[in-house]
PDB file of C-alpha atoms in Angstrom:
ATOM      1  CA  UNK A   1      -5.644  23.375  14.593  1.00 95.00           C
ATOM      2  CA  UNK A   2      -6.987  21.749  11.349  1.00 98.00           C
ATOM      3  CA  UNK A   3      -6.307  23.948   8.621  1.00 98.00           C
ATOM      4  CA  UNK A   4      -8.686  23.599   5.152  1.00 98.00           C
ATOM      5  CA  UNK A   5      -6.604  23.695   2.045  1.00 97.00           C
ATOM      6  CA  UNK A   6      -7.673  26.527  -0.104  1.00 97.00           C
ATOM      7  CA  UNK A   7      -6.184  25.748  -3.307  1.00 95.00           C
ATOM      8  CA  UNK A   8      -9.068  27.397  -5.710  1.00 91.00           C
ATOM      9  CA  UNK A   9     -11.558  23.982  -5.410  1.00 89.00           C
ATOM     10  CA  UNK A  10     -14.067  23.232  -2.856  1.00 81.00           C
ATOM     11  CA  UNK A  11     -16.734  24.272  -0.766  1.00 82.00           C
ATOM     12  CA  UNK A  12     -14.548  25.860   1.962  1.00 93.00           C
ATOM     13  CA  UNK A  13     -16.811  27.813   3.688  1.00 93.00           C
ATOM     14  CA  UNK A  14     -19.754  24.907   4.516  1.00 94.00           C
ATOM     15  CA  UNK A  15     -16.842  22.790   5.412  1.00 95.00           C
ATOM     16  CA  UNK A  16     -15.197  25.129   7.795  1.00 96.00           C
ATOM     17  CA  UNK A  17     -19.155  25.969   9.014  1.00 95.00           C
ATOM     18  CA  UNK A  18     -19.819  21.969   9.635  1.00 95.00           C
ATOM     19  CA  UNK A  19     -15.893  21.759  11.878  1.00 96.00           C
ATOM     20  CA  UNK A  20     -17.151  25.166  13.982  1.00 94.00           C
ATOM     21  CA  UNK A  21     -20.875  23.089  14.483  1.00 94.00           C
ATOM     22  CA  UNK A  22     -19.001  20.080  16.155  1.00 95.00           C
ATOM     23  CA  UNK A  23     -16.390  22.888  18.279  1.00 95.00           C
ATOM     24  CA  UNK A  24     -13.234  22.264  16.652  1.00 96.00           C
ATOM     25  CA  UNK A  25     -10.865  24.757  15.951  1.00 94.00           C
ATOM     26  CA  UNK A  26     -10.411  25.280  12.334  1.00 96.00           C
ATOM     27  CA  UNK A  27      -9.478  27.902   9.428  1.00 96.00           C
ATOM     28  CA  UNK A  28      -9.238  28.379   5.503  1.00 97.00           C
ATOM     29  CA  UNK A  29      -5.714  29.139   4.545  1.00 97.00           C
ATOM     30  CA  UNK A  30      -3.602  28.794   1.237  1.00 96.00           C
ATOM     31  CA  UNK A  31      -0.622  29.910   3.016  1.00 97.00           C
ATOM     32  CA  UNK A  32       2.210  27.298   3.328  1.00 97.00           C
ATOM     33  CA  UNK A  33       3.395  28.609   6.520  1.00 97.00           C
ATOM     34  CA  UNK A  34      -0.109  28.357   7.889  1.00 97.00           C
ATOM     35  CA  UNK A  35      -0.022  24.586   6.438  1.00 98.00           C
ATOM     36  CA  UNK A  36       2.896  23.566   7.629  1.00 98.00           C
ATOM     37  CA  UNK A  37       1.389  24.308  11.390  1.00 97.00           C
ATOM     38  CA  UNK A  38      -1.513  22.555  11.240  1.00 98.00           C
ATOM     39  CA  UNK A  39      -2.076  19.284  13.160  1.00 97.00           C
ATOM     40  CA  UNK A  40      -4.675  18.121  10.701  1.00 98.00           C
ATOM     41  CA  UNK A  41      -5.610  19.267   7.221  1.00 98.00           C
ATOM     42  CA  UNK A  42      -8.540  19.204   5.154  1.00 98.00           C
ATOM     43  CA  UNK A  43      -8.337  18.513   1.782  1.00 97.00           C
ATOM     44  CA  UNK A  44     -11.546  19.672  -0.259  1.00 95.00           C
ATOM     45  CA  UNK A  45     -12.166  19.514  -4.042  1.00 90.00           C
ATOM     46  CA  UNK A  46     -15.125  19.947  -6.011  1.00 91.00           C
ATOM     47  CA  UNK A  47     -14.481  20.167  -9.881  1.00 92.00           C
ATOM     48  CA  UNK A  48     -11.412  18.898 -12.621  1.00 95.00           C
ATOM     49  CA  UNK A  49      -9.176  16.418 -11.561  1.00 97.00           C
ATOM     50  CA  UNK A  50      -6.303  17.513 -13.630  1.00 97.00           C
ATOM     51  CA  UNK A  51      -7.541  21.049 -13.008  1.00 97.00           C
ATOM     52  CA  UNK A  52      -6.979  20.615  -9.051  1.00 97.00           C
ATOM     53  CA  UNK A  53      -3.552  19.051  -9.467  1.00 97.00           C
ATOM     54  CA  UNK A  54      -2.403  21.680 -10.882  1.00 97.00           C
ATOM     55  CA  UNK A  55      -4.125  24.358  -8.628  1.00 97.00           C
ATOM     56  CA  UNK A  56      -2.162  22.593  -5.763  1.00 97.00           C
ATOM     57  CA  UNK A  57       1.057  22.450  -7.900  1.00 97.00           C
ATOM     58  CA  UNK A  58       1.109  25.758  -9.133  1.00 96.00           C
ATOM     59  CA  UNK A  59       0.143  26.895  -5.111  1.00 96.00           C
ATOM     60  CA  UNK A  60       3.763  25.459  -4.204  1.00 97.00           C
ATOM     61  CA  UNK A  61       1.678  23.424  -2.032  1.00 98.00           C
ATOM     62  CA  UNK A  62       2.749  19.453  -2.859  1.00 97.00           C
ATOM     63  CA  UNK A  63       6.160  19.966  -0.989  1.00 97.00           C
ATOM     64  CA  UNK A  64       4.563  20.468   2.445  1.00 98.00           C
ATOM     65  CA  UNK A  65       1.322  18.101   1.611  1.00 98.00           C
ATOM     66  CA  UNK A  66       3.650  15.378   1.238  1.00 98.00           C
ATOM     67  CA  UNK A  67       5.957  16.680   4.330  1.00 98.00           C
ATOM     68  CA  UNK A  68       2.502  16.701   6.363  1.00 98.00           C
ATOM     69  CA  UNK A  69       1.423  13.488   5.292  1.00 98.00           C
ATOM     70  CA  UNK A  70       4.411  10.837   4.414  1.00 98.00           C
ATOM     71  CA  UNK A  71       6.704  12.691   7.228  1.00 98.00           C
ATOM     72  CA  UNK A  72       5.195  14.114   9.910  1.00 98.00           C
ATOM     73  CA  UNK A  73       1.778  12.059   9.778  1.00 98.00           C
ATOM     74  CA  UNK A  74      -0.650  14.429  10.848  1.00 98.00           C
ATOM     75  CA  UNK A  75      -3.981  13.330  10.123  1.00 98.00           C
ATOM     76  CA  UNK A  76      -5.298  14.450   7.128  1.00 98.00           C
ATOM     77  CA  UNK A  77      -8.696  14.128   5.074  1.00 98.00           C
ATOM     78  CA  UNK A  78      -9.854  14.371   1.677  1.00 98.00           C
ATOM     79  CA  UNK A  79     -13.038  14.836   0.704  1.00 97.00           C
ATOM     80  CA  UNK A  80     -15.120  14.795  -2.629  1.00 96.00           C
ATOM     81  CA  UNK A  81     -12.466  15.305  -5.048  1.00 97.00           C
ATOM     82  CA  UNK A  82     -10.066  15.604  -2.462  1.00 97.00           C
ATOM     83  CA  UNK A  83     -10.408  12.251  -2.106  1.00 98.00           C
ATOM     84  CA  UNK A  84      -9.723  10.980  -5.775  1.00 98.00           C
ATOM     85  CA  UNK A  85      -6.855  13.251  -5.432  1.00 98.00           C
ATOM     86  CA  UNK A  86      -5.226  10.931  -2.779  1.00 98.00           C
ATOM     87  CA  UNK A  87      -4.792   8.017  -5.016  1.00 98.00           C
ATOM     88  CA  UNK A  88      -2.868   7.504  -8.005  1.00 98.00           C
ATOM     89  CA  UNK A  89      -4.817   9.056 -10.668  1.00 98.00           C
ATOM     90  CA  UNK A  90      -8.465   9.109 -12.686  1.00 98.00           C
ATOM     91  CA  UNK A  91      -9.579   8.461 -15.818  1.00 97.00           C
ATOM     92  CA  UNK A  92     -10.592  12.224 -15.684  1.00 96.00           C
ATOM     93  CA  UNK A  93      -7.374  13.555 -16.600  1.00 94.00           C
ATOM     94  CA  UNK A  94      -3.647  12.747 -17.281  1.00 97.00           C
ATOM     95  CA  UNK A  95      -2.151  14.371 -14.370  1.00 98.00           C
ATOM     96  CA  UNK A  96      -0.814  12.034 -11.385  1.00 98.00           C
ATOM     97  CA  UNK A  97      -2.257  12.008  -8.077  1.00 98.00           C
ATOM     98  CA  UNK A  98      -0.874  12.577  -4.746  1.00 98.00           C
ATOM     99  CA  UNK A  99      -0.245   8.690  -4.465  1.00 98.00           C
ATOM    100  CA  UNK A 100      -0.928   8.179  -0.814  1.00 98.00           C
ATOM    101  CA  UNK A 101      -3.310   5.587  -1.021  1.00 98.00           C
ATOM    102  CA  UNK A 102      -3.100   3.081  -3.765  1.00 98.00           C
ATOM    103  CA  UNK A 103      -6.173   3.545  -6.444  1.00 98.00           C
ATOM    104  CA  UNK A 104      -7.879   4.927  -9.128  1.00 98.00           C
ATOM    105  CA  UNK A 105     -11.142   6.627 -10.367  1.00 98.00           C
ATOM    106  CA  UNK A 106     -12.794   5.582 -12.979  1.00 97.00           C
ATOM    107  CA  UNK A 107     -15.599   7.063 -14.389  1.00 97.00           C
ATOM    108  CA  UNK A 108     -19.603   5.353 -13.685  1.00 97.00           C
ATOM    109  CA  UNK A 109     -20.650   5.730 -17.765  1.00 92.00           C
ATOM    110  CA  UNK A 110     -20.582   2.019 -19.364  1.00 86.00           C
ATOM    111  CA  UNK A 111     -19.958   0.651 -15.940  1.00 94.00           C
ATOM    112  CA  UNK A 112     -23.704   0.832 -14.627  1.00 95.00           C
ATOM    113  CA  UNK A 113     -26.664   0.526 -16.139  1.00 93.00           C
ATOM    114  CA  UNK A 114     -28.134   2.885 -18.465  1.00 88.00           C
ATOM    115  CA  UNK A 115     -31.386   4.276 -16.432  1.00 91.00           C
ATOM    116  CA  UNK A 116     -29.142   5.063 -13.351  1.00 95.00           C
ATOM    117  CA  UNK A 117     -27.839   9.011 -14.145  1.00 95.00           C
ATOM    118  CA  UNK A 118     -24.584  10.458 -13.938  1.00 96.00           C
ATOM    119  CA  UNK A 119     -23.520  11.912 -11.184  1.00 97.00           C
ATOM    120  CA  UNK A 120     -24.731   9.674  -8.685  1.00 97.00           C
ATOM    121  CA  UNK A 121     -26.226  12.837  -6.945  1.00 97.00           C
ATOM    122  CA  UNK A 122     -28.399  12.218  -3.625  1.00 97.00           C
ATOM    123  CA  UNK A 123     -28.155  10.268  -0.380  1.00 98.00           C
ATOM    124  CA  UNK A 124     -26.960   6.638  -0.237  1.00 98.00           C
ATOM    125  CA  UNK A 125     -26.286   4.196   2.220  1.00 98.00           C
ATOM    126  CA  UNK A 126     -22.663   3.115   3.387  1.00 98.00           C
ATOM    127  CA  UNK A 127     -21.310   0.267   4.652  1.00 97.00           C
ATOM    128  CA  UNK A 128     -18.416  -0.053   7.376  1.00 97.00           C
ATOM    129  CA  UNK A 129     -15.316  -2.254   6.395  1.00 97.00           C
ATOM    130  CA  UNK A 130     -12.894  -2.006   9.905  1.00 96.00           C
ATOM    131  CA  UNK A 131     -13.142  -0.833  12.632  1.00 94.00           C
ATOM    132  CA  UNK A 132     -11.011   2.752  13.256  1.00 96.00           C
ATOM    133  CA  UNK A 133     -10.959   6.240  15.411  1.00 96.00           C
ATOM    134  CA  UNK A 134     -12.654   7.682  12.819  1.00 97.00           C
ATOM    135  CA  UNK A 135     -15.401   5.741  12.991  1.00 96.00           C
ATOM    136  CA  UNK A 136     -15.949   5.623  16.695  1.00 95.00           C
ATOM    137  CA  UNK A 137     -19.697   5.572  17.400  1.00 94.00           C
ATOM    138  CA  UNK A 138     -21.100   4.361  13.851  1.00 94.00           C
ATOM    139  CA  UNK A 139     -21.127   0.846  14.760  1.00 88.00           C
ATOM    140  CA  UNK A 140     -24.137   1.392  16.416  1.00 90.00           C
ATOM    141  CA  UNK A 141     -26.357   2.922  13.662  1.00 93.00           C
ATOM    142  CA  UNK A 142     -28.522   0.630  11.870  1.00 93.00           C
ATOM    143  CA  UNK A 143     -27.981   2.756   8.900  1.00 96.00           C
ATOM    144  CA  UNK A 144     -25.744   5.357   8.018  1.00 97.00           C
ATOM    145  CA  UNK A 145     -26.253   7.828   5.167  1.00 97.00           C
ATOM    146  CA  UNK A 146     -24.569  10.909   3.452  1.00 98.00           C
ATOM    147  CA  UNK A 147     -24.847  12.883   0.466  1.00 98.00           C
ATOM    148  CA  UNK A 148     -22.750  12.136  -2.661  1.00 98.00           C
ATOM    149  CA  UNK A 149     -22.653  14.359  -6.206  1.00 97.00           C
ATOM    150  CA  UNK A 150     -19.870  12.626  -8.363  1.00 97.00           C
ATOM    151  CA  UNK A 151     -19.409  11.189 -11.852  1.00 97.00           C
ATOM    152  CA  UNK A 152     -16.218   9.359 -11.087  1.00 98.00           C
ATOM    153  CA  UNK A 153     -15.326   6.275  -7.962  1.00 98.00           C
ATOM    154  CA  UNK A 154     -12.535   5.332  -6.318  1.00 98.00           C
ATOM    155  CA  UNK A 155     -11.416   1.667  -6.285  1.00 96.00           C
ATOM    156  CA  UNK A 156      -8.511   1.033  -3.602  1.00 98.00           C
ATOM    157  CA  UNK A 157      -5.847  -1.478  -4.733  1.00 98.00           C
ATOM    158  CA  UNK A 158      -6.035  -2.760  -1.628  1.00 98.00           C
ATOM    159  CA  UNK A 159      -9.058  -3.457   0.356  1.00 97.00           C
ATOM    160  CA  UNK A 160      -7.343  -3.150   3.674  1.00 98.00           C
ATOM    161  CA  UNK A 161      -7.718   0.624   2.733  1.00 98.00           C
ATOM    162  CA  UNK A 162     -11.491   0.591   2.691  1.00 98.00           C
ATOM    163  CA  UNK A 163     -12.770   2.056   4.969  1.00 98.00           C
ATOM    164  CA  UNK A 164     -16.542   2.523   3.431  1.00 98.00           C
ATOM    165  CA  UNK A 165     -18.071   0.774   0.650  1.00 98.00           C
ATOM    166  CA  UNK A 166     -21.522   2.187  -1.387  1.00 98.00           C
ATOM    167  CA  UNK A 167     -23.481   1.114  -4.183  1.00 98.00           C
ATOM    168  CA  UNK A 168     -24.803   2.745  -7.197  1.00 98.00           C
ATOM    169  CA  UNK A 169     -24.626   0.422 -10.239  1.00 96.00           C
ATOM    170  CA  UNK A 170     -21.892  -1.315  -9.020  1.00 96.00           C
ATOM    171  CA  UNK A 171     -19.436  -1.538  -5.523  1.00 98.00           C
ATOM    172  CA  UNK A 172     -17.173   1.455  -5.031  1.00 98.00           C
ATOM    173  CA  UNK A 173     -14.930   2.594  -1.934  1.00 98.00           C
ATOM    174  CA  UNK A 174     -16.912   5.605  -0.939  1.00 98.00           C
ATOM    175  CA  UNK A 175     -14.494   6.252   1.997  1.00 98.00           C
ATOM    176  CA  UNK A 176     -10.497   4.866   1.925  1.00 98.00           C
ATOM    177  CA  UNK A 177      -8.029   5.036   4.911  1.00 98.00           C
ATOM    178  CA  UNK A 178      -4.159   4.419   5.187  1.00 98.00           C
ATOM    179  CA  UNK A 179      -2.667   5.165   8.316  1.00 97.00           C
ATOM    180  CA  UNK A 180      -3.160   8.651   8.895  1.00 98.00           C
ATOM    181  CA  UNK A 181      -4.674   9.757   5.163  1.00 98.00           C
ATOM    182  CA  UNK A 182      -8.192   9.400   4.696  1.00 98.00           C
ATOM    183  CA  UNK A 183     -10.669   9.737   2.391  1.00 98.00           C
ATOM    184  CA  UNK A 184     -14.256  11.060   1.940  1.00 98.00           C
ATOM    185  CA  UNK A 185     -16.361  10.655  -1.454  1.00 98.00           C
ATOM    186  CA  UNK A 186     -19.119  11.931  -0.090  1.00 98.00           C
ATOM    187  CA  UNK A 187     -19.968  15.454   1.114  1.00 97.00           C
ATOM    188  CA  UNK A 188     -20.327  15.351   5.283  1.00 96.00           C
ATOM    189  CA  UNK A 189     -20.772  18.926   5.337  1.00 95.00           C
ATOM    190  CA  UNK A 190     -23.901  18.405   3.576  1.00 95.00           C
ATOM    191  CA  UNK A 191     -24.477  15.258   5.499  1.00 97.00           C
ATOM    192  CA  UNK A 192     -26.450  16.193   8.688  1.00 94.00           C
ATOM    193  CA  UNK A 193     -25.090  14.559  11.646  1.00 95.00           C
ATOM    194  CA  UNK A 194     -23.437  11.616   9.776  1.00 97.00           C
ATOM    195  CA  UNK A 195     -21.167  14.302   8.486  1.00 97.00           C
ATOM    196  CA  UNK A 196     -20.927  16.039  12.054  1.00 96.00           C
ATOM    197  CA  UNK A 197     -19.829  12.637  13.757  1.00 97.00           C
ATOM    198  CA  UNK A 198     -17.081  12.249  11.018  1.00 98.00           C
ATOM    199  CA  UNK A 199     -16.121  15.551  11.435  1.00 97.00           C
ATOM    200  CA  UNK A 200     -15.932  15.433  15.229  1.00 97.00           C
ATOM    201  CA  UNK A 201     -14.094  11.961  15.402  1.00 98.00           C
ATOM    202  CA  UNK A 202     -11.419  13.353  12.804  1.00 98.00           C
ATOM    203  CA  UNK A 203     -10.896  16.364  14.916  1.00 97.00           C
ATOM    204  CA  UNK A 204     -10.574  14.607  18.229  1.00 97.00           C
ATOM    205  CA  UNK A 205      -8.190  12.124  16.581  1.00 96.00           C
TER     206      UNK A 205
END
C-alpha cells in the first residue's frame, strides 16, 4: 500500500487520483500508525519550505519518515516540494531538511537571465542520467516531458544521485535518486502519461 503523506502541503487528492489511474493501491493519511504500514510513501509539498518542515515536525511525523526511509527502506518519493525537502536545505528558509539525499535549493532569481520568469511554470523537457526501476520504459521515448511550477532547484552534491536533469536558464536536477528515496521536481500528476509511467513504475517497484 503506498500511503500519501498528508502533512497540510500538497495536492493530495490529484496525486492519489493519478496512483488509482495506473491501479495501484493507495490512500491519504496523516496518521503515523497508517505510515508506519505503508510499503511506499508519497511525499507531496506545494508551498514554504520552512513552513512544510515544520508541518511534518509538529505532525510527530520525522521519527517514522526517517524509520521508513534510513531503516526499513521502503521506497519512497518526493515530489514538488517534497522533493527539496529530501535534501539538506534551501535558500527558502532556515529550517534543515530531511537530509536523505545530499543537496540544496537555491533559488532561479540572479541565476538566469532576466526575460526568463519566475517560477519556471509550464512543460519542459528532461533528460535521463542512469538507468533505474523507476525509469523502466523511458529509454525509449524520443522525448519526455512534464509539468513544472517552482521558483527554487535542486542541485545534488553528487551526480550519481541524478536521476533527471532540465533546463531553464541554467542545468538543474529535476529528478534525484539514492537508493530507495527519490525525488520529483516536477508535477506527474499533472503530467499526462509521463507522470502515469512514473507513477506506475514506482508502484510496481
Amino acid at each position: 500500500m503506498i500511503v500519501i503523506v498528508d502533512y497540510g502541503m500538497g495536492n493530495l487528492g490529484s496525486v492519489q487520483n493519478m496512483f488509482k489511474k495506473v491501479g495501484a493501491d493507495c490512500r491519504i493519511s496523516s496518521e503515523i500508525a497508517e505510515i508506519d504500514r505503508a510499503d511506499k510513501i508519497l511525499l507531496p509539498g506545494v508551498g514554504a519550505f520552512d513552513v512544510a518542515m515544520k508541518k511534518i515536525a509538529d505532525a510527530g511525523m520525522l521519527e517514522i519518515l526517517n524509520k521508513k526511509a534510513l531503516e526499513e527502506k521502503i521506497p519512497i518519493m518526493g515530489i514538488c516540494l517534497g522533493m527539496q525537502l529530501l535534501t539538506n536545505g534551501s535558500e527558502e528558509g532556515k529550517l534543515p531538511g530531511l537530509g536523505w539525499i545530499p543537496g540544496y535549493a537555491r533559488h532561479f532569481k540572479e541565476r538566469i537571465e532576466s526575460h526568463l520568469r519566475v517560477p519556471h511554470m509550464g512543460w519542459n523537457t528532461v533528460k535521463l542520467q542512469q538507468r533505474s526501476a523507476i525509469l523502466g520504459g523511458f529509454e525509449q521515448e524520443e522525448e519526455i516531458r512534464y509539468y513544472f511550477v517552482h521558483s527554487y532547484f535542486v542541485c545534488v552534491d553528487d551526480e550519481h544521485n541524478s536521476l533527471m536533469k532540465t533546463s531553464y536558464g541554467i542545468e538543474f536536477d529535476s529528478a534525484i535518486i539514492k537508493d530507495n528515496i527519490i525525488g520529483a521536481q516536477f508535477h506527474p500528476e499533472k503530467s499526462h502519461r509521463f507522470g502515469m509511467k512514473l507513477f506506475k513504475n514506482f508502484a510496481a517497484l
